[in-house]
Short mmCIF file of N, CA and C in Angstrom, two decimals:
data_model
loop_
_atom_site.label_atom_id
_atom_site.label_comp_id
_atom_site.label_asym_id
_atom_site.label_seq_id
_atom_site.Cartn_x
_atom_site.Cartn_y
_atom_site.Cartn_z
N ALA T 13 7.59 9.81 -4.94
CA ALA T 13 7.75 11.00 -4.12
C ALA T 13 6.40 11.54 -3.69
N CYS T 14 5.45 11.48 -4.60
CA CYS T 14 4.11 11.99 -4.29
C CYS T 14 3.47 11.18 -3.17
N LEU T 15 3.52 9.85 -3.30
CA LEU T 15 2.94 8.98 -2.28
C LEU T 15 3.69 9.12 -0.95
N GLN T 16 5.01 9.22 -1.02
CA GLN T 16 5.80 9.36 0.19
C GLN T 16 5.42 10.64 0.92
N SER T 17 5.24 11.73 0.20
CA SER T 17 4.83 12.99 0.82
C SER T 17 3.46 12.84 1.47
N PHE T 18 2.55 12.17 0.78
CA PHE T 18 1.21 11.95 1.33
C PHE T 18 1.28 11.14 2.62
N LEU T 19 2.07 10.07 2.62
CA LEU T 19 2.16 9.22 3.81
C LEU T 19 2.83 9.95 4.97
N GLU T 20 3.83 10.78 4.67
CA GLU T 20 4.48 11.54 5.73
C GLU T 20 3.51 12.51 6.39
N VAL T 21 2.70 13.19 5.58
CA VAL T 21 1.71 14.11 6.13
C VAL T 21 0.63 13.34 6.89
N SER T 22 0.27 12.15 6.38
CA SER T 22 -0.77 11.33 7.01
C SER T 22 -0.38 10.88 8.40
N GLN T 23 0.90 10.77 8.68
CA GLN T 23 1.35 10.31 10.00
C GLN T 23 0.77 11.15 11.12
N HIS T 24 0.58 12.41 10.85
CA HIS T 24 0.07 13.30 11.90
C HIS T 24 -1.39 13.01 12.26
N CYS T 25 -2.08 12.30 11.40
CA CYS T 25 -3.49 11.98 11.64
C CYS T 25 -3.67 10.64 12.35
N LEU T 26 -2.58 9.94 12.58
CA LEU T 26 -2.65 8.59 13.14
C LEU T 26 -2.21 8.55 14.59
N LYS T 27 -2.64 7.49 15.27
CA LYS T 27 -2.13 7.23 16.61
C LYS T 27 -0.65 6.88 16.50
N GLU T 28 0.08 7.13 17.53
CA GLU T 28 1.52 6.88 17.54
C GLU T 28 1.86 5.45 17.16
N GLU T 29 1.10 4.48 17.66
CA GLU T 29 1.41 3.07 17.39
C GLU T 29 1.13 2.66 15.94
N ASP T 30 0.30 3.43 15.23
CA ASP T 30 0.00 3.11 13.84
C ASP T 30 0.98 3.73 12.84
N ARG T 31 1.75 4.70 13.28
CA ARG T 31 2.63 5.43 12.36
C ARG T 31 3.69 4.57 11.67
N PRO T 32 4.35 3.63 12.36
CA PRO T 32 5.34 2.81 11.65
C PRO T 32 4.74 1.98 10.51
N GLY T 33 3.46 1.69 10.59
CA GLY T 33 2.80 0.93 9.54
C GLY T 33 2.79 1.64 8.21
N LEU T 34 2.88 2.96 8.22
CA LEU T 34 2.94 3.70 6.96
C LEU T 34 4.23 3.40 6.21
N ASN T 35 5.31 3.18 6.95
CA ASN T 35 6.57 2.83 6.29
C ASN T 35 6.45 1.48 5.58
N VAL T 36 5.74 0.54 6.20
CA VAL T 36 5.53 -0.76 5.59
C VAL T 36 4.68 -0.59 4.33
N THR T 37 3.66 0.25 4.40
CA THR T 37 2.82 0.51 3.24
C THR T 37 3.65 1.08 2.10
N LEU T 38 4.50 2.02 2.41
CA LEU T 38 5.36 2.62 1.38
C LEU T 38 6.29 1.57 0.78
N GLN T 39 6.84 0.70 1.61
CA GLN T 39 7.71 -0.37 1.13
C GLN T 39 6.94 -1.32 0.20
N MET T 40 5.69 -1.60 0.53
CA MET T 40 4.88 -2.47 -0.31
C MET T 40 4.65 -1.83 -1.68
N VAL T 41 4.36 -0.55 -1.69
CA VAL T 41 4.14 0.16 -2.96
C VAL T 41 5.43 0.20 -3.77
N ASP T 42 6.54 0.48 -3.11
CA ASP T 42 7.83 0.48 -3.81
C ASP T 42 8.14 -0.89 -4.40
N SER T 43 7.85 -1.94 -3.65
CA SER T 43 8.08 -3.30 -4.14
C SER T 43 7.21 -3.60 -5.35
N ALA T 44 5.96 -3.14 -5.32
CA ALA T 44 5.06 -3.36 -6.45
C ALA T 44 5.57 -2.63 -7.69
N ILE T 45 6.04 -1.42 -7.51
CA ILE T 45 6.58 -0.65 -8.64
C ILE T 45 7.84 -1.33 -9.18
N ASP T 46 8.73 -1.74 -8.29
CA ASP T 46 9.96 -2.41 -8.73
C ASP T 46 9.64 -3.69 -9.50
N PHE T 47 8.71 -4.48 -9.00
CA PHE T 47 8.34 -5.72 -9.67
C PHE T 47 7.74 -5.44 -11.04
N THR T 48 6.81 -4.51 -11.08
CA THR T 48 6.10 -4.21 -12.32
C THR T 48 7.02 -3.60 -13.37
N CYS T 49 7.93 -2.74 -12.95
CA CYS T 49 8.78 -2.02 -13.90
C CYS T 49 10.09 -2.74 -14.19
N HIS T 50 10.30 -3.90 -13.62
CA HIS T 50 11.53 -4.66 -13.82
C HIS T 50 11.85 -4.81 -15.30
N ASN T 51 13.11 -4.64 -15.64
CA ASN T 51 13.60 -4.82 -17.01
C ASN T 51 12.79 -3.99 -18.01
N ALA T 52 12.67 -2.70 -17.69
CA ALA T 52 12.00 -1.72 -18.57
C ALA T 52 10.53 -2.07 -18.84
N GLY T 53 9.89 -2.72 -17.87
CA GLY T 53 8.46 -2.99 -18.00
C GLY T 53 8.11 -4.26 -18.74
N ASP T 54 9.04 -5.19 -18.85
CA ASP T 54 8.76 -6.46 -19.54
C ASP T 54 7.58 -7.20 -18.93
N ARG T 55 7.42 -7.11 -17.63
CA ARG T 55 6.33 -7.84 -16.98
C ARG T 55 4.97 -7.23 -17.34
N ILE T 56 4.93 -5.92 -17.46
CA ILE T 56 3.67 -5.28 -17.89
C ILE T 56 3.35 -5.72 -19.31
N ALA T 57 4.35 -5.68 -20.17
CA ALA T 57 4.14 -6.07 -21.57
C ALA T 57 3.68 -7.52 -21.67
N LEU T 58 4.29 -8.40 -20.89
CA LEU T 58 3.90 -9.81 -20.90
C LEU T 58 2.47 -9.98 -20.39
N PHE T 59 2.13 -9.29 -19.32
CA PHE T 59 0.77 -9.34 -18.77
C PHE T 59 -0.24 -8.91 -19.82
N MET T 60 0.05 -7.83 -20.50
CA MET T 60 -0.87 -7.31 -21.52
C MET T 60 -0.96 -8.28 -22.71
N SER T 61 0.19 -8.79 -23.16
CA SER T 61 0.18 -9.65 -24.34
C SER T 61 -0.48 -11.00 -24.08
N GLU T 62 -0.49 -11.44 -22.84
CA GLU T 62 -1.12 -12.72 -22.50
C GLU T 62 -2.54 -12.53 -21.98
N GLU T 63 -3.15 -11.41 -22.34
CA GLU T 63 -4.54 -11.10 -22.00
C GLU T 63 -4.79 -11.08 -20.50
N GLY T 64 -3.84 -10.50 -19.78
CA GLY T 64 -3.97 -10.40 -18.33
C GLY T 64 -5.13 -9.54 -17.89
N VAL T 65 -5.34 -8.41 -18.58
CA VAL T 65 -6.45 -7.53 -18.22
C VAL T 65 -7.77 -8.26 -18.42
N GLU T 66 -7.89 -8.95 -19.53
CA GLU T 66 -9.11 -9.71 -19.81
C GLU T 66 -9.31 -10.82 -18.77
N CYS T 67 -8.24 -11.46 -18.38
CA CYS T 67 -8.31 -12.53 -17.38
C CYS T 67 -8.82 -11.99 -16.05
N VAL T 68 -8.24 -10.89 -15.60
CA VAL T 68 -8.65 -10.30 -14.33
C VAL T 68 -10.09 -9.82 -14.42
N THR T 69 -10.43 -9.16 -15.52
CA THR T 69 -11.80 -8.65 -15.70
C THR T 69 -12.82 -9.79 -15.70
N ALA T 70 -12.48 -10.88 -16.38
CA ALA T 70 -13.39 -12.02 -16.46
C ALA T 70 -13.63 -12.68 -15.10
N HIS T 71 -12.67 -12.58 -14.20
CA HIS T 71 -12.79 -13.25 -12.90
C HIS T 71 -12.96 -12.27 -11.74
N LYS T 72 -13.20 -11.03 -12.05
CA LYS T 72 -13.31 -9.99 -11.01
C LYS T 72 -14.38 -10.33 -9.98
N GLU T 73 -15.58 -10.70 -10.42
CA GLU T 73 -16.67 -10.98 -9.48
C GLU T 73 -16.36 -12.19 -8.61
N GLU T 74 -15.75 -13.20 -9.19
CA GLU T 74 -15.36 -14.39 -8.44
C GLU T 74 -14.32 -14.05 -7.37
N ILE T 75 -13.35 -13.22 -7.74
CA ILE T 75 -12.32 -12.79 -6.79
C ILE T 75 -12.95 -12.02 -5.65
N LEU T 76 -13.82 -11.06 -5.98
CA LEU T 76 -14.46 -10.25 -4.94
C LEU T 76 -15.35 -11.10 -4.03
N ALA T 77 -16.06 -12.06 -4.60
CA ALA T 77 -16.91 -12.94 -3.78
C ALA T 77 -16.05 -13.79 -2.84
N CYS T 78 -14.95 -14.29 -3.35
CA CYS T 78 -14.04 -15.10 -2.52
C CYS T 78 -13.48 -14.25 -1.37
N ILE T 79 -13.04 -13.05 -1.69
CA ILE T 79 -12.51 -12.17 -0.65
C ILE T 79 -13.59 -11.86 0.38
N ASN T 80 -14.80 -11.58 -0.10
CA ASN T 80 -15.90 -11.27 0.81
C ASN T 80 -16.20 -12.45 1.73
N ASN T 81 -16.07 -13.68 1.22
CA ASN T 81 -16.29 -14.87 2.05
C ASN T 81 -15.14 -15.12 3.00
N SER T 82 -13.91 -14.91 2.52
CA SER T 82 -12.72 -15.22 3.32
C SER T 82 -12.38 -14.13 4.33
N VAL T 83 -12.54 -12.89 3.92
CA VAL T 83 -12.18 -11.74 4.76
C VAL T 83 -13.31 -10.70 4.67
N PRO T 84 -14.46 -11.00 5.25
CA PRO T 84 -15.62 -10.11 5.08
C PRO T 84 -15.40 -8.70 5.58
N GLU T 85 -14.49 -8.52 6.53
CA GLU T 85 -14.27 -7.18 7.07
C GLU T 85 -13.66 -6.22 6.05
N VAL T 86 -13.14 -6.75 4.94
CA VAL T 86 -12.61 -5.87 3.89
C VAL T 86 -13.73 -5.01 3.32
N PHE T 87 -14.91 -5.60 3.17
CA PHE T 87 -16.03 -4.88 2.57
C PHE T 87 -17.04 -4.39 3.60
N ASN T 88 -16.87 -4.76 4.85
CA ASN T 88 -17.81 -4.38 5.90
C ASN T 88 -17.51 -2.96 6.35
N THR T 89 -18.32 -2.02 5.93
CA THR T 89 -18.11 -0.62 6.30
C THR T 89 -18.85 -0.25 7.58
N TYR T 90 -19.67 -1.17 8.10
CA TYR T 90 -20.45 -0.87 9.29
C TYR T 90 -19.70 -1.16 10.58
N ASN T 91 -18.77 -2.08 10.54
CA ASN T 91 -18.08 -2.48 11.75
C ASN T 91 -16.63 -1.99 11.70
N ASN T 92 -16.39 -0.82 12.20
CA ASN T 92 -15.06 -0.22 12.14
C ASN T 92 -14.05 -0.92 13.03
N LEU T 93 -14.50 -1.71 14.00
CA LEU T 93 -13.57 -2.38 14.89
C LEU T 93 -12.74 -3.43 14.16
N ASN T 94 -13.32 -4.11 13.19
CA ASN T 94 -12.60 -5.15 12.44
C ASN T 94 -12.17 -4.68 11.06
N LYS T 95 -12.26 -3.40 10.80
CA LYS T 95 -11.95 -2.90 9.47
C LYS T 95 -10.48 -3.11 9.15
N MET T 96 -10.23 -3.53 7.93
CA MET T 96 -8.86 -3.75 7.47
C MET T 96 -8.33 -2.43 6.94
N HIS T 97 -7.29 -1.93 7.54
CA HIS T 97 -6.71 -0.67 7.12
C HIS T 97 -5.55 -0.94 6.18
N PHE T 98 -5.79 -0.72 4.89
CA PHE T 98 -4.75 -0.98 3.91
C PHE T 98 -3.66 0.07 3.95
N TYR T 99 -3.97 1.26 4.42
CA TYR T 99 -2.98 2.33 4.41
C TYR T 99 -2.02 2.23 5.58
N VAL T 100 -2.36 1.48 6.59
CA VAL T 100 -1.48 1.29 7.74
C VAL T 100 -1.31 -0.21 7.95
N PHE T 101 -0.08 -0.69 7.87
CA PHE T 101 0.16 -2.11 8.09
C PHE T 101 -0.14 -2.45 9.53
N GLN T 102 -0.86 -3.55 9.72
CA GLN T 102 -1.14 -4.09 11.04
C GLN T 102 -0.85 -5.58 10.98
N GLN T 103 -0.31 -6.15 12.02
CA GLN T 103 0.09 -7.55 12.03
C GLN T 103 -1.08 -8.46 11.66
N GLY T 104 -2.28 -8.11 12.08
CA GLY T 104 -3.45 -8.92 11.76
C GLY T 104 -3.74 -8.97 10.27
N ASN T 105 -3.15 -8.07 9.50
CA ASN T 105 -3.38 -8.07 8.06
C ASN T 105 -2.63 -9.19 7.36
N CYS T 106 -1.69 -9.85 8.02
CA CYS T 106 -0.95 -10.94 7.38
C CYS T 106 -1.91 -12.05 6.95
N ARG T 107 -2.74 -12.51 7.85
CA ARG T 107 -3.70 -13.56 7.54
C ARG T 107 -4.66 -13.10 6.46
N LYS T 108 -5.11 -11.88 6.57
CA LYS T 108 -6.05 -11.34 5.59
C LYS T 108 -5.39 -11.23 4.22
N GLY T 109 -4.16 -10.78 4.20
CA GLY T 109 -3.43 -10.67 2.94
C GLY T 109 -3.23 -12.03 2.29
N ASP T 110 -2.92 -13.04 3.09
CA ASP T 110 -2.76 -14.40 2.56
C ASP T 110 -4.07 -14.90 1.96
N ALA T 111 -5.18 -14.62 2.64
CA ALA T 111 -6.49 -15.05 2.13
C ALA T 111 -6.81 -14.35 0.81
N ILE T 112 -6.50 -13.08 0.72
CA ILE T 112 -6.75 -12.34 -0.52
C ILE T 112 -5.88 -12.89 -1.64
N MET T 113 -4.61 -13.14 -1.35
CA MET T 113 -3.72 -13.71 -2.36
C MET T 113 -4.24 -15.05 -2.85
N GLN T 114 -4.73 -15.88 -1.95
CA GLN T 114 -5.26 -17.19 -2.32
C GLN T 114 -6.48 -17.04 -3.22
N CYS T 115 -7.36 -16.11 -2.90
CA CYS T 115 -8.55 -15.87 -3.74
C CYS T 115 -8.15 -15.45 -5.14
N VAL T 116 -7.22 -14.53 -5.24
CA VAL T 116 -6.78 -14.04 -6.55
C VAL T 116 -6.14 -15.16 -7.35
N GLU T 117 -5.24 -15.88 -6.72
CA GLU T 117 -4.52 -16.94 -7.43
C GLU T 117 -5.47 -18.05 -7.89
N THR T 118 -6.35 -18.49 -7.03
CA THR T 118 -7.29 -19.55 -7.37
C THR T 118 -8.18 -19.14 -8.54
N SER T 119 -8.66 -17.92 -8.51
CA SER T 119 -9.54 -17.45 -9.58
C SER T 119 -8.80 -17.27 -10.90
N LEU T 120 -7.62 -16.66 -10.86
CA LEU T 120 -6.90 -16.38 -12.09
C LEU T 120 -6.31 -17.63 -12.72
N MET T 121 -6.11 -18.69 -11.95
CA MET T 121 -5.61 -19.94 -12.54
C MET T 121 -6.64 -20.57 -13.47
N LYS T 122 -7.86 -20.09 -13.45
CA LYS T 122 -8.90 -20.60 -14.34
C LYS T 122 -8.82 -19.98 -15.73
N CYS T 123 -7.95 -19.01 -15.91
CA CYS T 123 -7.76 -18.40 -17.23
C CYS T 123 -7.08 -19.41 -18.15
N ASP T 124 -7.24 -19.20 -19.45
CA ASP T 124 -6.66 -20.12 -20.43
C ASP T 124 -5.15 -20.22 -20.31
N ASP T 125 -4.50 -19.12 -20.01
CA ASP T 125 -3.04 -19.07 -19.91
C ASP T 125 -2.67 -18.77 -18.45
N PRO T 126 -1.77 -19.52 -17.84
CA PRO T 126 -1.41 -19.26 -16.45
C PRO T 126 -0.51 -18.03 -16.25
N THR T 127 -0.03 -17.44 -17.33
CA THR T 127 0.90 -16.31 -17.22
C THR T 127 0.34 -15.14 -16.42
N PRO T 128 -0.88 -14.67 -16.69
CA PRO T 128 -1.41 -13.56 -15.87
C PRO T 128 -1.46 -13.89 -14.38
N SER T 129 -1.90 -15.12 -14.06
CA SER T 129 -1.95 -15.53 -12.66
C SER T 129 -0.56 -15.53 -12.04
N ASN T 130 0.40 -16.05 -12.77
CA ASN T 130 1.78 -16.09 -12.27
C ASN T 130 2.34 -14.70 -12.03
N LEU T 131 2.04 -13.78 -12.94
CA LEU T 131 2.54 -12.41 -12.79
C LEU T 131 1.87 -11.70 -11.62
N VAL T 132 0.57 -11.86 -11.49
CA VAL T 132 -0.13 -11.23 -10.36
C VAL T 132 0.35 -11.84 -9.05
N HIS T 133 0.54 -13.15 -9.04
CA HIS T 133 1.06 -13.82 -7.85
C HIS T 133 2.45 -13.27 -7.49
N GLY T 134 3.30 -13.11 -8.50
CA GLY T 134 4.63 -12.54 -8.27
C GLY T 134 4.55 -11.13 -7.72
N LEU T 135 3.63 -10.34 -8.26
CA LEU T 135 3.44 -8.97 -7.78
C LEU T 135 3.01 -8.96 -6.31
N LEU T 136 2.02 -9.78 -5.98
CA LEU T 136 1.54 -9.82 -4.59
C LEU T 136 2.62 -10.34 -3.64
N ASN T 137 3.39 -11.32 -4.09
CA ASN T 137 4.50 -11.81 -3.26
C ASN T 137 5.57 -10.75 -3.07
N ALA T 138 5.86 -10.00 -4.12
CA ALA T 138 6.85 -8.92 -4.00
C ALA T 138 6.38 -7.89 -2.98
N MET T 139 5.10 -7.59 -3.00
CA MET T 139 4.56 -6.64 -2.03
C MET T 139 4.64 -7.21 -0.61
N LYS T 140 4.29 -8.49 -0.49
CA LYS T 140 4.32 -9.13 0.83
C LYS T 140 5.75 -9.17 1.39
N ASP T 141 6.73 -9.34 0.48
CA ASP T 141 8.13 -9.41 0.92
C ASP T 141 8.58 -8.13 1.64
N GLY T 142 7.87 -7.04 1.42
CA GLY T 142 8.21 -5.79 2.10
C GLY T 142 7.54 -5.63 3.45
N THR T 143 6.91 -6.68 3.94
CA THR T 143 6.18 -6.59 5.20
C THR T 143 6.78 -7.50 6.26
N PRO T 144 6.44 -7.27 7.51
CA PRO T 144 6.85 -8.21 8.57
C PRO T 144 6.25 -9.60 8.38
N CYS T 145 5.18 -9.74 7.61
CA CYS T 145 4.58 -11.06 7.35
C CYS T 145 5.59 -11.97 6.68
N ALA T 146 6.30 -11.44 5.70
CA ALA T 146 7.28 -12.25 4.97
C ALA T 146 8.43 -12.65 5.87
N ARG T 147 8.87 -11.74 6.70
CA ARG T 147 9.99 -12.05 7.60
C ARG T 147 9.59 -13.13 8.60
N ALA T 148 8.37 -13.10 9.07
CA ALA T 148 7.90 -14.13 10.00
C ALA T 148 7.78 -15.46 9.27
N ALA T 149 7.27 -15.42 8.03
CA ALA T 149 7.09 -16.65 7.26
C ALA T 149 8.43 -17.29 6.92
N GLN T 150 9.47 -16.50 6.71
CA GLN T 150 10.79 -17.05 6.40
C GLN T 150 11.28 -17.93 7.53
N GLY T 151 11.00 -17.53 8.75
CA GLY T 151 11.40 -18.33 9.89
C GLY T 151 10.66 -19.65 9.95
N TRP T 152 9.41 -19.64 9.48
CA TRP T 152 8.61 -20.86 9.50
C TRP T 152 9.05 -21.81 8.41
N HIS T 153 9.39 -21.27 7.25
CA HIS T 153 9.63 -22.12 6.09
C HIS T 153 10.97 -22.84 6.16
N SER T 154 12.02 -22.16 6.43
CA SER T 154 13.35 -22.78 6.56
C SER T 154 13.63 -23.81 5.48
N GLY T 155 13.25 -23.49 4.25
CA GLY T 155 13.54 -24.38 3.14
C GLY T 155 12.47 -25.42 2.86
N TYR T 156 11.44 -25.49 3.66
CA TYR T 156 10.37 -26.45 3.41
C TYR T 156 9.31 -25.83 2.53
N SER T 157 8.56 -26.67 1.85
CA SER T 157 7.45 -26.16 1.04
C SER T 157 6.33 -25.70 1.98
N VAL T 158 5.38 -24.94 1.42
CA VAL T 158 4.27 -24.44 2.22
C VAL T 158 3.47 -25.60 2.79
N SER T 159 3.22 -26.65 1.98
CA SER T 159 2.43 -27.78 2.49
C SER T 159 3.17 -28.51 3.60
N GLN T 160 4.51 -28.64 3.47
CA GLN T 160 5.29 -29.27 4.54
C GLN T 160 5.21 -28.43 5.81
N THR T 161 5.29 -27.11 5.65
CA THR T 161 5.24 -26.22 6.80
C THR T 161 3.88 -26.32 7.47
N ARG T 162 2.80 -26.31 6.67
CA ARG T 162 1.46 -26.44 7.24
C ARG T 162 1.31 -27.76 7.98
N THR T 163 1.82 -28.83 7.38
CA THR T 163 1.75 -30.15 8.02
C THR T 163 2.51 -30.13 9.34
N GLN T 164 3.70 -29.52 9.34
CA GLN T 164 4.48 -29.44 10.58
C GLN T 164 3.75 -28.64 11.64
N LEU T 165 3.17 -27.51 11.24
CA LEU T 165 2.43 -26.70 12.20
C LEU T 165 1.23 -27.46 12.74
N PHE T 166 0.52 -28.17 11.85
CA PHE T 166 -0.63 -28.96 12.27
C PHE T 166 -0.21 -30.03 13.26
N MET T 167 0.89 -30.72 12.95
CA MET T 167 1.39 -31.77 13.85
C MET T 167 1.81 -31.19 15.20
N ALA T 168 2.42 -30.02 15.18
CA ALA T 168 2.83 -29.37 16.43
C ALA T 168 1.61 -29.01 17.27
N VAL T 169 0.57 -28.50 16.61
CA VAL T 169 -0.67 -28.15 17.33
C VAL T 169 -1.31 -29.41 17.91
N LEU T 170 -1.35 -30.48 17.13
CA LEU T 170 -1.90 -31.74 17.64
C LEU T 170 -1.10 -32.26 18.83
N ALA T 171 0.22 -32.18 18.73
CA ALA T 171 1.08 -32.64 19.82
C ALA T 171 0.82 -31.83 21.09
N LEU T 172 0.73 -30.51 20.94
CA LEU T 172 0.46 -29.65 22.09
C LEU T 172 -0.92 -29.94 22.67
N ALA T 173 -1.88 -30.16 21.80
CA ALA T 173 -3.25 -30.45 22.26
C ALA T 173 -3.27 -31.77 23.03
N SER T 174 -2.57 -32.79 22.54
CA SER T 174 -2.58 -34.07 23.23
C SER T 174 -1.84 -33.99 24.56
N VAL T 175 -0.77 -33.18 24.62
CA VAL T 175 -0.09 -32.99 25.90
C VAL T 175 -1.01 -32.30 26.90
N ASN T 176 -1.72 -31.27 26.44
CA ASN T 176 -2.63 -30.55 27.33
C ASN T 176 -3.79 -31.43 27.76
N LEU T 177 -4.29 -32.30 26.88
CA LEU T 177 -5.38 -33.19 27.23
C LEU T 177 -4.95 -34.25 28.24
N SER T 178 -3.71 -34.70 28.15
CA SER T 178 -3.25 -35.74 29.05
C SER T 178 -2.92 -35.18 30.44
N LEU T 179 -2.76 -33.86 30.53
CA LEU T 179 -2.47 -33.25 31.84
C LEU T 179 -3.74 -33.12 32.57
#
């Protein structure tokens, strides 16, 4: 309720086209809370018992460096044109969110136990499921694995490129 009130008041400070993005942000937060608190907080307990905090802390610098390399505009405070606005969902954030998720997952998989990585991955996916990114991705996947989908997209791009080159 507190966050919802804040976001409702914040709408008045935004351009009209940015206002619907606050609803997506609220949905992402709700999804994160639902995921984390599932079954009376079993996931939090599991994360803590499997040294999840220690895992994240141990790989924090690696995660931040990866994000800075993959999505430098997240930390770039000088260039407001490319700034990633986490409080307002924007379609361009889908690619950035995927890159951040990849950095987190790759780094946390280096922990002794994969449980913290799996839980954080589940949390980030739950949050993504509340965005238009997930709905667009569902259309692409249609039951195929991510690697199959990437291969299909790559082949489609190659086919289009060869058609354009032959014209």
